[in-house]
mmCIF file of C-alpha atoms in Angstrom:
data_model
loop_
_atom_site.group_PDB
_atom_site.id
_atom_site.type_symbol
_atom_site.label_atom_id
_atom_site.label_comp_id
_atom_site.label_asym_id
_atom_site.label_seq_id
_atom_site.Cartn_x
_atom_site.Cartn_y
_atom_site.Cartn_z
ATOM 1 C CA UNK A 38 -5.375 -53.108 21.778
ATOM 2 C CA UNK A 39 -4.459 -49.598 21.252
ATOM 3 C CA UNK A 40 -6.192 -47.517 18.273
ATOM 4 C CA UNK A 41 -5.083 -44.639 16.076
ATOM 5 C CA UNK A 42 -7.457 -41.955 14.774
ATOM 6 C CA UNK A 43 -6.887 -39.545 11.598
ATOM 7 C CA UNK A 44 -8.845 -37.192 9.614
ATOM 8 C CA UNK A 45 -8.303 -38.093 6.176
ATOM 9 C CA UNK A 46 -9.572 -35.519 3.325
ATOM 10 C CA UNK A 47 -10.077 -37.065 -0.055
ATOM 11 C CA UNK A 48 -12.279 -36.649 -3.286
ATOM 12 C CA UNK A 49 -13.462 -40.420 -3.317
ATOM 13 C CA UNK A 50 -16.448 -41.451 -1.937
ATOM 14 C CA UNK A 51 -15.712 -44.177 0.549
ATOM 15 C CA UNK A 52 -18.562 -45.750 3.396
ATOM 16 C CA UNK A 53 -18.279 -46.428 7.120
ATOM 17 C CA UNK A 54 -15.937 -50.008 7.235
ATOM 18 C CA UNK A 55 -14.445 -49.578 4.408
ATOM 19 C CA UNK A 56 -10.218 -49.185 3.685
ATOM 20 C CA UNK A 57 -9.103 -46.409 2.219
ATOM 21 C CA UNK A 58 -6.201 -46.978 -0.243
ATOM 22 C CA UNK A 59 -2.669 -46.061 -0.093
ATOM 23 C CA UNK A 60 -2.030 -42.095 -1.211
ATOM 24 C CA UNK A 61 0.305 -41.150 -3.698
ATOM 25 C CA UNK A 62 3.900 -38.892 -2.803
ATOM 26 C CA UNK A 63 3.637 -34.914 -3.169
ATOM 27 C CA UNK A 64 6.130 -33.057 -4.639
ATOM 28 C CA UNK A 65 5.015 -29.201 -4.924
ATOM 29 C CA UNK A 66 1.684 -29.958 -4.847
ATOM 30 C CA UNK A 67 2.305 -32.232 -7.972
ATOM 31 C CA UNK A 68 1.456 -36.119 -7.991
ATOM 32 C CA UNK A 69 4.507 -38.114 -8.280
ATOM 33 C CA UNK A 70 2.566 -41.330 -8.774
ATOM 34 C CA UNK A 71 4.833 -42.875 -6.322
ATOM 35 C CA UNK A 72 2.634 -44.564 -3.732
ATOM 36 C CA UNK A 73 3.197 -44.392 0.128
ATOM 37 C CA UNK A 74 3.397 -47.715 2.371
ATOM 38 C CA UNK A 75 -0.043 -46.335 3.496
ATOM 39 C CA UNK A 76 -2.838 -43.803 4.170
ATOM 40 C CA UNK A 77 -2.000 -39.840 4.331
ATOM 41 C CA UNK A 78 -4.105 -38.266 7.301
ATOM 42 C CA UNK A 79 -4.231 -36.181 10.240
ATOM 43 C CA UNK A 80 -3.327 -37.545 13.233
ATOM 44 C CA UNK A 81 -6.233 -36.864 16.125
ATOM 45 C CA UNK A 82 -5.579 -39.431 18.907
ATOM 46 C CA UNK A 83 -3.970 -42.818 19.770
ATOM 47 C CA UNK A 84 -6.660 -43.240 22.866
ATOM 48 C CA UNK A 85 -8.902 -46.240 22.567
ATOM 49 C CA UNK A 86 -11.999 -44.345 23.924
ATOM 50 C CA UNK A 87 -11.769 -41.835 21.181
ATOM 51 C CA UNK A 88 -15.033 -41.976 20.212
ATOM 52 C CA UNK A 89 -16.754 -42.323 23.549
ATOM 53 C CA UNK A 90 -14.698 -38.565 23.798
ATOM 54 C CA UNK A 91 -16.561 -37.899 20.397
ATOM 55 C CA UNK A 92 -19.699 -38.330 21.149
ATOM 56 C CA UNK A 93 -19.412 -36.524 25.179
ATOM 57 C CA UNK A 94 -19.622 -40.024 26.745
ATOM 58 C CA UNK A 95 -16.666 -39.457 28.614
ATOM 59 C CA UNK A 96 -14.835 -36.209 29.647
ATOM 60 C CA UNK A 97 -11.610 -35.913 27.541
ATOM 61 C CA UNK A 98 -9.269 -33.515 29.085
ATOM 62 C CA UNK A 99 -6.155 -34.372 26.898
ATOM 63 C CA UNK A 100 -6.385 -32.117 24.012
ATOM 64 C CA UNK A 101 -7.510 -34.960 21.448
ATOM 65 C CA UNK A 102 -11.382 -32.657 20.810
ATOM 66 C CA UNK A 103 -8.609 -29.486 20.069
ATOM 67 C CA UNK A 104 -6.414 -31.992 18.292
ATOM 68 C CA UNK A 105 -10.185 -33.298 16.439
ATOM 69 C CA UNK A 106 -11.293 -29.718 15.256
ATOM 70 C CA UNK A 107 -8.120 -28.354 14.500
ATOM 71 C CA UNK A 108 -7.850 -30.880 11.840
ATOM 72 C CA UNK A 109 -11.311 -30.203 10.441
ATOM 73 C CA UNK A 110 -10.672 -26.590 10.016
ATOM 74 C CA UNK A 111 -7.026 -27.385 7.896
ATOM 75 C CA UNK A 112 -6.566 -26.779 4.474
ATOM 76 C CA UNK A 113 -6.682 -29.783 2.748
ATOM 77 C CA UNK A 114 -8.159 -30.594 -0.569
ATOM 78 C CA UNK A 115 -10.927 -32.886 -0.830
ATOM 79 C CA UNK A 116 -14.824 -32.850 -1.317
ATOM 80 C CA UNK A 117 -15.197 -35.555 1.590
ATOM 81 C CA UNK A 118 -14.012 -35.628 5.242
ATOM 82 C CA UNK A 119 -13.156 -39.384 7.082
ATOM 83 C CA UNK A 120 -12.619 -39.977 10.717
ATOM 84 C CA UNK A 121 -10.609 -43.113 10.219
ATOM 85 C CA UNK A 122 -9.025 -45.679 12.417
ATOM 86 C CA UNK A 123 -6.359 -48.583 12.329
ATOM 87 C CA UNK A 124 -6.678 -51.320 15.267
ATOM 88 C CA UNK A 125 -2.727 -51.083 16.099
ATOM 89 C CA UNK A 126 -0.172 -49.032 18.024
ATOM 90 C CA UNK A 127 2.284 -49.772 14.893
ATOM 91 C CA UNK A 128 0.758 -50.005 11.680
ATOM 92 C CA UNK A 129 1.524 -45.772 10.821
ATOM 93 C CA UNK A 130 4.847 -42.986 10.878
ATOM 94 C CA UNK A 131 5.236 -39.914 10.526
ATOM 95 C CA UNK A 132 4.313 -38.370 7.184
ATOM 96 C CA UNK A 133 6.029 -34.983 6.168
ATOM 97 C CA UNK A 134 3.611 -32.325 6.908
ATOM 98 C CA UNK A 135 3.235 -31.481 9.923
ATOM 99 C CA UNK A 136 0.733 -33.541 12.156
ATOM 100 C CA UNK A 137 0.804 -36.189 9.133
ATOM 101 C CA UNK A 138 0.731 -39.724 9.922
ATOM 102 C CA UNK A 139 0.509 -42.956 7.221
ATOM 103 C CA UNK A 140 -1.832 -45.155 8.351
ATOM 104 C CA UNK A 141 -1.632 -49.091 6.986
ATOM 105 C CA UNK A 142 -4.559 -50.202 6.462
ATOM 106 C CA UNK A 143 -7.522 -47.550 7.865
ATOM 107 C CA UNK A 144 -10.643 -48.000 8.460
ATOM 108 C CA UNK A 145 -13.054 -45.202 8.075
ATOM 109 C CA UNK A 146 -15.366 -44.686 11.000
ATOM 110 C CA UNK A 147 -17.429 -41.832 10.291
ATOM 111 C CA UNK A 148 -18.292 -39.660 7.140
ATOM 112 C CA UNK A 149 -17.825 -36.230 8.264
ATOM 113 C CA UNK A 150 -19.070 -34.506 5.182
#
């Protein structure tokens, strides 16, 4: 089964397995209270072996560690940094920034900070 990985930023503290909530619609940088069909984050990979990547178990030589850190060093608000993951090659889209993807359903893997 293929897997997608984000970076999600957000203020709420959340622990390794559990699902992070739908985010609200943007407009201006103002809350609209309208809620999206899923999870605002970053998308990093769609490899299974992500994490085996990661952690240097394998060699990854298809940009997803440039894809990893470039979405650590964005500027997104939020206290707390989530490498999250959905178990599906269809549960996201596209969001509207750029490298956004809406994840249904995400899973967060690893507390970054």
């Amino acid at each position: 089964m293929s897997k997608i990985w984000g970076i999600r930023y957000d203020d709420r503290d959340y622990n390794i397995g559990d699902e992070i909530t739908p985010s609200h619609k943007y407009d201006l940088g103002v809350d609209t209270g309208e809620e999206l069909s899923g999870t605002s984050a970053i998308m990093v990979s769609d490899e299974s072996d992500f994490l085996e990547y990661l952690d240097g178990e394998l060699e990854a030589d298809c940009g997803e560690l440039d894809r990893y850190n470039e979405a650590l060093n964005a500027s997104y608000n939020g206290t707390h940094v989530y490498l999250v993951m959905i178990d599906s090659s269809w549960g996201w889209e596209y969001g509207e920034d750029e490298h956004e993807i809406v994840m249904r359903g995400p899973e967060v893997v690893r507390k970054i900070r």
